């Protein structure tokens, strides 16, 4: 490959990788442009999807002390550019996959038991823990606008959760109900991804059953099923080229074009001969993409950097032992020394994560529903989700002492209920609008196709009689 093309690969980016087998392997970080090893963090072993980057300032990893155990686990946080000890947070049970909102405010973790945990990172409060699936949680991610959480499990089920219901502090004692339960897969979910900046709310899921499915996660409708002859172990999407990459159990990577969203109903595609990338000796365990390249990892301990245009291997990294379970691409500037790094506002900081949720009557403070901020930037609303029961207790206790204060608190309780009702109705309204827009777009496409077909058929029917009439006149003139 030309030197100029090689220098473009990973320009300004660094690759973070870790394994789950041995704590001695730890986390390794390379410069994607030069291949130089930048950082090595020992004593870290994370399961698949258990390593994320938070606000490009913190590296967060889940730790399972004993592989396959359901006992106590931990979530470790390392700060870039700060020579300090990592923040160790113990959890009630072993947590595997992690995900966070785009703004870095909320962190969610999935347990081997099927339970899910939601934290406010800035305060450290455990806002919600609930039974999300019947079996182990394998992967999870937030929608682009942070309004929905999508979880995939070992039971083949995919659930879509509303963040408004998860952030409802008054409902802490009850388990939330998902908006959708997507149950078309027959085996473990191995990957989830969404397609931001598209006209459709598309979710792509992969499974060990050898299928990849394309969903509309707002309506819960299955749009397309792609059937392969191999178990799919991981997936990745390159936004610029609209290419989907599927990692398989035999070590090959299948390349396919993302083409879904215009079908009238669910379609089934049996994939025959496909473009395959071969560079690993073991099953593909992780896939991700950077600006101009695809990155793959395998059970053989190798990591390959692929050019997104030529689909050839540019560079290869290797861990000492064990399989690579996580690949994360971060800005290279994040790992520079503090003296060379631009000063970042101190308004954002991570607090120690609570192991247990706070009691309902001891919860104080407000929770901002950030999921609607992008849609309603001009009317951002800070919604107080404090328990109305607690406010009513304050009212009854202060009625004898100070009636004006009681009236003020009562009005605040009523405002709280109205705000929560407004947020719930607004979320439903947004989903309805989204469905209507998609329906109108599809109807418009169908009408244009129908009208063009009618025009073609009319032109054909008009031309045909003229030809016949000419032929008729020719015959009559001959007879005459």
Coordinates of C-alpha atoms in Angstrom, one line a residue:
X1 CA 0.0 0.0 0.0
X2 CA 1.3 3.5 -0.8
X3 CA 2.9 5.4 2.1
X4 CA 0.4 8.2 1.8
X5 CA -2.6 5.9 2.1
X6 CA -0.9 4.2 5.1
X7 CA -0.5 7.5 6.8
X8 CA -4.2 8.3 6.4
X9 CA -5.2 5.3 8.3
X10 CA -6.3 6.1 11.8
X11 CA -5.0 9.6 11.6
X12 CA -5.6 11.2 15.0
X13 CA -7.0 8.0 16.4
X14 CA -5.9 5.3 18.9
X15 CA -7.0 1.7 19.3
X16 CA -7.8 0.2 22.8
X17 CA -8.0 -3.5 23.1
X18 CA -8.3 -6.0 26.0
X19 CA -8.9 -9.6 26.8
X20 CA -11.0 -11.5 29.3
X21 CA -8.8 -14.5 30.0
X22 CA -5.9 -13.2 32.0
X23 CA -5.7 -10.1 34.3
X24 CA -2.0 -9.9 33.4
X25 CA -2.7 -9.0 29.7
X26 CA -4.7 -5.9 30.7
X27 CA -5.6 -3.1 28.3
X28 CA -3.3 -2.1 25.5
X29 CA -3.5 1.1 23.4
X30 CA -1.9 1.7 20.1
X31 CA -1.5 4.6 17.7
X32 CA -3.4 3.6 14.6
X33 CA -1.2 5.8 12.3
X34 CA 2.2 4.7 13.5
X35 CA 1.5 1.4 15.3
X36 CA 3.3 2.6 18.3
X37 CA 2.1 1.3 21.7
X38 CA 0.9 4.2 23.8
X39 CA -0.4 2.9 27.0
X40 CA -0.7 -0.4 28.8
X41 CA -3.0 -0.9 31.8
X42 CA -2.4 -4.1 33.7
X43 CA -4.9 -6.1 35.8
X44 CA -7.9 -5.7 33.5
X45 CA -10.0 -8.5 32.0
X46 CA -13.3 -7.5 30.5
X47 CA -16.0 -9.7 28.9
X48 CA -17.3 -8.8 25.4
X49 CA -18.8 -5.3 25.2
X50 CA -17.4 -4.6 28.6
X51 CA -15.1 -1.8 27.6
X52 CA -16.2 1.7 26.7
X53 CA -14.8 5.3 26.4
X54 CA -16.7 7.9 28.3
X55 CA -16.7 11.5 26.9
X56 CA -13.2 10.8 25.5
X57 CA -11.9 11.3 29.0
X58 CA -12.4 8.1 30.8
X59 CA -12.0 4.4 30.1
X60 CA -14.6 2.3 31.8
X61 CA -14.3 -1.5 32.0
X62 CA -16.4 -4.2 33.7
X63 CA -14.6 -6.9 35.6
X64 CA -15.7 -10.4 36.2
X65 CA -13.5 -12.0 38.9
X66 CA -14.3 -15.5 37.8
X67 CA -15.4 -16.2 34.3
X68 CA -19.0 -17.4 34.2
X69 CA -19.6 -16.6 37.9
X70 CA -22.6 -14.7 39.1
X71 CA -21.0 -13.4 42.2
X72 CA -19.6 -9.9 43.0
X73 CA -18.1 -8.0 40.1
X74 CA -16.7 -4.5 39.6
X75 CA -16.6 -1.6 37.2
X76 CA -13.2 0.2 36.9
X77 CA -12.7 3.7 35.7
X78 CA -9.4 5.1 34.4
X79 CA -9.0 8.8 33.7
X80 CA -6.9 9.9 30.7
X81 CA -4.0 12.2 31.4
X82 CA -4.2 11.9 35.1
X83 CA -1.6 9.9 37.1
X84 CA -4.0 8.6 39.7
X85 CA -5.3 5.3 40.9
X86 CA -8.4 3.9 39.0
X87 CA -11.8 4.3 40.5
X88 CA -13.0 0.9 41.6
X89 CA -16.7 0.4 41.9
X90 CA -18.1 -2.9 43.3
X91 CA -21.4 -4.2 42.0
X92 CA -24.0 -6.5 43.5
X93 CA -23.4 -9.1 40.9
X94 CA -21.0 -9.6 37.9
X95 CA -21.7 -7.1 35.2
X96 CA -20.8 -7.9 31.6
X97 CA -21.7 -5.4 28.8
X98 CA -21.7 -1.7 29.3
X99 CA -23.1 1.3 27.4
X100 CA -23.4 5.0 28.0
X101 CA -25.4 7.9 26.5
X102 CA -23.6 10.2 24.1
X103 CA -23.4 13.0 26.7
X104 CA -21.8 10.6 29.2
X105 CA -24.4 11.2 31.9
X106 CA -25.9 7.8 32.1
X107 CA -24.1 4.4 32.3
X108 CA -25.9 1.1 32.0
X109 CA -24.6 -2.4 32.8
X110 CA -26.0 -5.8 32.0
X111 CA -25.5 -8.8 34.4
X112 CA -25.1 -12.5 33.8
X113 CA -28.4 -13.0 35.6
X114 CA -30.3 -10.9 33.1
X115 CA -30.6 -7.9 35.4
X116 CA -29.7 -4.4 34.2
X117 CA -28.4 -1.4 36.2
X118 CA -28.6 2.3 35.4
X119 CA -26.3 4.9 37.0
X120 CA -26.1 8.6 36.9
X121 CA -22.3 8.9 36.4
X122 CA -22.0 12.5 37.6
X123 CA -23.6 11.7 41.0
X124 CA -22.9 8.0 41.2
X125 CA -26.5 7.2 42.1
X126 CA -28.0 3.9 41.0
X127 CA -31.2 5.1 39.5
X128 CA -32.7 1.8 38.4
X129 CA -32.1 -1.9 38.6
X130 CA -34.5 -4.3 37.0
X131 CA -34.9 -7.7 35.5
X132 CA -34.4 -7.1 31.8
X133 CA -34.1 -10.6 30.4
X134 CA -34.4 -14.2 31.5
X135 CA -30.8 -15.0 30.6
X136 CA -27.5 -13.3 30.5
X137 CA -27.3 -9.9 28.9
X138 CA -24.8 -9.9 26.0
X139 CA -24.9 -6.4 24.5
X140 CA -26.7 -3.1 24.9
X141 CA -26.7 0.4 23.3
X142 CA -28.5 3.7 23.4
X143 CA -30.3 5.2 20.4
X144 CA -28.7 8.2 18.8
X145 CA -31.0 10.7 20.7
X146 CA -30.5 8.8 24.0
X147 CA -34.3 8.3 24.3
X148 CA -34.2 4.5 24.0
X149 CA -32.1 1.7 25.4
X150 CA -31.8 -1.5 23.4
X151 CA -30.6 -4.8 25.1
X152 CA -29.8 -8.2 23.6
X153 CA -29.6 -11.4 25.6
X154 CA -28.4 -15.0 25.5
X155 CA -32.1 -16.1 25.1
X156 CA -32.2 -14.5 21.6
X157 CA -34.5 -11.7 22.8
X158 CA -34.0 -8.0 22.0
X159 CA -35.8 -5.4 24.2
X160 CA -36.4 -1.7 23.6
X161 CA -36.8 0.4 26.7
X162 CA -37.9 4.0 27.1
X163 CA -35.5 6.1 29.1
X164 CA -38.4 8.1 30.5
X165 CA -39.7 5.0 32.2
X166 CA -36.3 4.0 33.4
X167 CA -35.6 7.5 34.9
X168 CA -39.0 7.5 36.7
X169 CA -37.7 7.5 40.3
X170 CA -41.2 7.0 41.7
X171 CA -41.4 3.6 39.9
X172 CA -38.1 2.4 41.4
X173 CA -39.7 -0.5 43.2
X174 CA -41.4 -1.9 40.1
X175 CA -39.9 -3.4 37.0
X176 CA -40.4 -1.3 33.8
X177 CA -42.1 -2.9 30.8
X178 CA -40.3 -2.7 27.5
X179 CA -41.7 -0.8 24.5
X180 CA -41.0 -3.8 22.3
X181 CA -39.8 -7.4 22.6
X182 CA -38.2 -8.5 19.4
X183 CA -38.0 -12.3 19.4
X184 CA -37.2 -13.4 15.9
X185 CA -33.7 -14.8 16.7
X186 CA -33.4 -18.4 17.7
X187 CA -30.0 -18.2 19.5
X188 CA -27.8 -15.8 21.4
X189 CA -27.6 -12.2 20.3
X190 CA -24.0 -11.3 19.4
X191 CA -24.2 -7.7 18.2
X192 CA -26.5 -4.7 18.0
X193 CA -25.9 -1.5 16.0
X194 CA -28.0 1.5 14.9
X195 CA -27.7 3.7 11.8
X196 CA -27.5 7.3 12.8
X197 CA -28.2 10.1 10.4
X198 CA -30.6 8.1 8.4
X199 CA -34.3 8.6 7.5
X200 CA -35.2 5.3 9.2
X201 CA -34.7 4.2 12.8
X202 CA -32.8 1.1 11.7
X203 CA -31.4 -1.5 14.2
X204 CA -29.2 -4.4 12.9
X205 CA -28.9 -7.5 15.1
X206 CA -26.7 -10.6 14.7
X207 CA -27.0 -14.0 16.3
X208 CA -25.3 -17.4 16.6
X209 CA -28.3 -18.7 14.6
X210 CA -26.5 -17.5 11.5
X211 CA -28.9 -14.6 10.8
X212 CA -28.7 -10.9 10.8
X213 CA -32.0 -9.0 11.1
X214 CA -32.9 -5.4 10.3
X215 CA -35.5 -3.8 12.4
X216 CA -37.4 -0.5 12.7
X217 CA -36.8 -0.2 16.5
X218 CA -39.4 2.6 16.9
X219 CA -42.3 0.5 15.6
X220 CA -40.8 -2.9 16.5
X221 CA -41.3 -4.1 12.9
X222 CA -38.9 -6.6 11.3
X223 CA -37.8 -5.3 7.9
X224 CA -35.3 -7.8 6.6
X225 CA -33.7 -11.1 7.5
X226 CA -30.3 -12.1 6.1
X227 CA -29.5 -15.8 6.3
X228 CA -25.9 -17.0 6.4
X229 CA -24.4 -20.5 6.6
X230 CA -22.1 -19.6 9.5
X231 CA -22.7 -18.4 13.1
X232 CA -22.4 -14.6 13.3
X233 CA -20.2 -13.7 16.3
X234 CA -19.9 -9.9 15.8
X235 CA -21.0 -7.0 13.5
X236 CA -19.8 -3.5 12.6
X237 CA -20.9 -0.7 10.3
X238 CA -18.9 1.8 8.4
X239 CA -21.0 4.9 8.1
X240 CA -19.2 6.5 5.2
X241 CA -19.4 3.5 2.8
X242 CA -22.7 2.1 4.3
X243 CA -20.9 -1.3 4.6
X244 CA -21.9 -4.0 7.1
X245 CA -19.2 -6.4 8.3
X246 CA -20.1 -9.7 9.9
X247 CA -17.6 -11.7 11.9
X248 CA -18.0 -15.4 11.8
X249 CA -17.1 -18.4 13.8
X250 CA -14.6 -19.7 11.4
X251 CA -12.6 -16.5 11.3
X252 CA -13.8 -14.9 8.1
X253 CA -15.4 -11.5 7.8
X254 CA -18.4 -11.2 5.5
X255 CA -18.9 -7.8 3.7
X256 CA -22.4 -6.7 2.7
X257 CA -24.1 -3.5 1.7
X258 CA -26.7 -2.0 4.0
X259 CA -29.8 -1.8 1.9
X260 CA -33.0 -1.8 3.8
X261 CA -35.9 0.5 4.5
X262 CA -37.9 0.7 1.3
X263 CA -39.5 -2.8 1.5
X264 CA -43.3 -2.9 2.0
X265 CA -43.0 -5.9 4.3
X266 CA -40.4 -8.1 5.9
X267 CA -38.1 -9.7 3.3
X268 CA -35.8 -12.8 3.7
X269 CA -32.5 -12.8 1.9
X270 CA -30.4 -16.0 1.7
X271 CA -26.8 -14.9 1.2
X272 CA -24.9 -17.1 -1.1
X273 CA -21.6 -16.1 -2.6
X274 CA -20.3 -13.0 -0.7
X275 CA -17.1 -11.1 -0.3
X276 CA -15.1 -12.5 2.5
X277 CA -12.0 -11.2 4.3
X278 CA -9.6 -13.7 5.6
X279 CA -6.8 -12.8 8.1
X280 CA -7.5 -14.7 11.3
X281 CA -7.1 -18.3 12.4
X282 CA -9.8 -18.2 15.1
X283 CA -13.4 -17.0 15.5
X284 CA -13.9 -13.2 15.2
X285 CA -14.6 -11.9 18.7
X286 CA -14.8 -8.1 18.1
X287 CA -15.3 -5.7 15.2
X288 CA -15.3 -1.9 15.0
X289 CA -14.5 0.8 12.4
X290 CA -12.6 4.1 12.5
X291 CA -12.6 6.9 10.0
X292 CA -11.1 5.0 7.1
X293 CA -10.5 1.5 8.3
X294 CA -12.1 -1.7 9.7
X295 CA -10.6 -3.3 12.8
X296 CA -11.1 -6.9 13.7
X297 CA -10.0 -9.2 16.6
X298 CA -10.0 -12.9 17.0
X299 CA -9.6 -15.7 19.4
X300 CA -6.1 -16.2 18.1
X301 CA -5.0 -13.0 19.9
X302 CA -4.5 -11.0 16.7
X303 CA -5.9 -7.7 15.6
X304 CA -6.1 -6.7 11.9
X305 CA -6.4 -3.2 10.5
X306 CA -8.2 -3.3 7.1
X307 CA -8.3 -0.6 4.5
X308 CA -12.0 0.2 3.9
X309 CA -11.5 0.7 0.1
X310 CA -9.2 -2.0 -0.9
X311 CA -10.2 -4.3 2.0
X312 CA -6.6 -5.4 2.4
X313 CA -4.7 -5.7 5.7
X314 CA -2.7 -2.6 6.5
X315 CA -1.3 -3.5 10.0
X316 CA -1.5 -6.3 12.5
X317 CA -1.3 -6.1 16.3
X318 CA -1.0 -9.0 18.7
X319 CA -1.7 -9.7 22.3
X320 CA 0.5 -12.0 24.2
X321 CA -2.1 -14.6 25.2
X322 CA -5.9 -15.0 25.2
X323 CA -8.6 -13.8 22.9
X324 CA -9.4 -10.2 22.3
X325 CA -12.9 -9.3 23.6
X326 CA -13.1 -5.6 23.1
X327 CA -12.0 -3.0 20.6
X328 CA -12.6 0.8 21.1
X329 CA -11.3 3.6 19.0
X330 CA -10.6 6.9 20.8
X331 CA -9.1 10.2 19.8
X332 CA -5.3 10.1 20.0
X333 CA -5.3 13.5 21.7
X334 CA -7.2 11.9 24.7
X335 CA -4.1 9.9 25.7
X336 CA -1.5 12.6 25.3
X337 CA 0.2 13.9 28.4
X338 CA -1.7 16.5 30.4
X339 CA 0.8 19.2 29.5
X340 CA 0.1 18.8 25.8
X341 CA -3.6 18.3 26.2
X342 CA -6.1 21.2 26.0
X343 CA -7.8 22.0 29.3
X344 CA -11.2 20.5 29.6
X345 CA -14.0 21.9 31.6
X346 CA -14.1 20.5 35.1
X347 CA -17.9 20.6 35.1
X348 CA -18.0 16.9 34.1
X349 CA -16.6 14.4 36.6
X350 CA -17.3 10.8 37.5
X351 CA -18.4 10.0 41.1
X352 CA -18.1 6.5 42.7
X353 CA -21.0 4.4 41.6
X354 CA -23.4 3.3 44.3
X355 CA -23.7 -0.5 44.8
X356 CA -27.3 -0.2 46.0
X357 CA -30.1 2.2 45.0
X358 CA -31.1 4.9 47.5
X359 CA -34.3 4.5 49.3
X360 CA -37.2 6.3 47.7
X361 CA -37.8 8.5 50.7
X362 CA -34.2 9.5 50.9
X363 CA -33.8 10.5 47.2
X364 CA -33.2 14.2 46.8
X365 CA -32.4 16.2 43.8
X366 CA -33.6 16.3 40.2
X367 CA -33.1 14.2 37.1
X368 CA -32.8 16.0 33.8
X369 CA -34.4 14.1 30.9
X370 CA -31.6 14.7 28.4
X371 CA -33.1 12.5 25.8
X372 CA -35.5 15.2 24.6
X373 CA -32.9 18.0 24.6
X374 CA -31.8 17.5 21.0
X375 CA -35.4 17.5 19.8
X376 CA -36.5 20.5 21.9
X377 CA -33.4 22.6 22.3
X378 CA -35.3 25.8 22.6
X379 CA -37.5 24.5 25.4
X380 CA -35.2 22.4 27.4
X381 CA -37.0 21.4 30.6
X382 CA -35.5 20.1 33.8
X383 CA -38.2 17.7 35.2
X384 CA -38.2 17.0 38.9
X385 CA -38.9 13.3 39.4
X386 CA -39.0 13.3 43.1
X387 CA -41.5 11.2 44.8
X388 CA -44.9 12.9 45.1
X389 CA -45.5 10.8 48.2
X390 CA -42.5 12.4 49.9
X391 CA -43.9 15.9 49.1
X392 CA -47.3 15.0 50.4
X393 CA -45.7 13.9 53.7
X394 CA -44.0 17.2 53.9
X395 CA -47.3 18.9 53.3
X396 CA -49.1 17.1 56.1
X397 CA -46.2 17.7 58.5
X398 CA -46.1 21.4 57.9
X399 CA -49.8 22.1 57.7
X400 CA -50.0 22.8 61.4
X401 CA -46.9 24.9 61.6
X402 CA -46.9 26.9 58.4
X403 CA -49.8 26.8 56.0
X404 CA -48.2 29.0 53.2
X405 CA -45.2 26.6 53.1
X406 CA -47.6 23.6 52.9
X407 CA -49.4 25.3 50.0
X408 CA -46.1 25.9 48.2
X409 CA -45.0 22.3 48.6
X410 CA -48.4 21.0 47.5
X411 CA -48.2 23.2 44.3
X412 CA -44.7 21.8 43.7
X413 CA -46.1 18.2 44.0
X414 CA -48.8 19.0 41.5
X415 CA -46.3 20.6 39.2
X416 CA -44.1 17.5 39.5
X417 CA -47.0 15.2 38.4
X418 CA -47.9 17.5 35.5
X419 CA -44.2 17.6 34.4
X420 CA -44.0 13.8 34.5
X421 CA -47.2 13.5 32.6
X422 CA -46.0 16.0 30.0
X423 CA -42.7 14.1 29.5
X424 CA -44.5 10.8 29.0
X425 CA -47.1 12.2 26.6
X426 CA -44.3 14.1 24.7
X427 CA -42.3 10.9 24.2
X428 CA -45.4 9.1 22.9
X429 CA -46.2 12.0 20.6
X430 CA -42.6 11.9 19.2
X431 CA -42.9 8.2 18.5
X432 CA -46.3 8.7 16.8
X433 CA -44.8 11.5 14.6
X434 CA -41.9 9.3 13.7
X435 CA -44.2 6.5 12.6
X436 CA -46.3 8.9 10.6
X437 CA -43.3 10.4 8.8
X438 CA -42.0 7.0 7.9
X439 CA -45.5 6.0 6.7
X440 CA -45.9 9.1 4.6
X441 CA -42.4 8.7 3.1
X442 CA -43.2 5.1 2.1
X443 CA -46.6 6.1 0.7
X444 CA -44.9 8.9 -1.3
X445 CA -42.4 6.4 -2.8
X446 CA -45.2 4.0 -3.7
X447 CA -47.3 6.7 -5.3
X448 CA -44.4 7.9 -7.4
X449 CA -43.6 4.3 -8.5
X450 CA -47.3 3.7 -9.3
X451 CA -47.8 6.9 -11.2
X452 CA -44.6 6.3 -13.3
X453 CA -45.8 2.8 -14.1
X454 CA -49.3 4.2 -15.2
X455 CA -47.7 6.8 -17.4
X456 CA -45.5 4.2 -19.1
X457 CA -48.5 1.9 -19.6
X458 CA -50.6 4.7 -21.1
X459 CA -47.9 5.7 -23.5
X460 CA -47.6 2.1 -24.6
X461 CA -51.4 1.8 -25.1
X462 CA -51.6 5.0 -27.1
X463 CA -48.9 4.0 -29.5
X464 CA -50.2 0.5 -30.1
X465 CA -53.6 1.5 -31.8
X466 CA -51.9 4.0 -34.1
X467 CA -49.7 1.2 -35.5
X468 CA -52.7 -1.1 -36.0
X469 CA -54.7 1.7 -37.7
X470 CA -51.8 2.3 -40.1
X471 CA -51.6 -1.3 -40.9
X472 CA -55.4 -1.4 -41.6
X473 CA -55.1 1.5 -44.0
X474 CA -52.3 -0.2 -45.9
X475 CA -54.4 -3.3 -46.4
X476 CA -57.4 -1.4 -47.6
X477 CA -55.4 0.6 -50.1
X478 CA -53.8 -2.6 -51.5
X479 CA -57.2 -4.2 -52.0
X480 CA -58.5 -1.1 -53.8

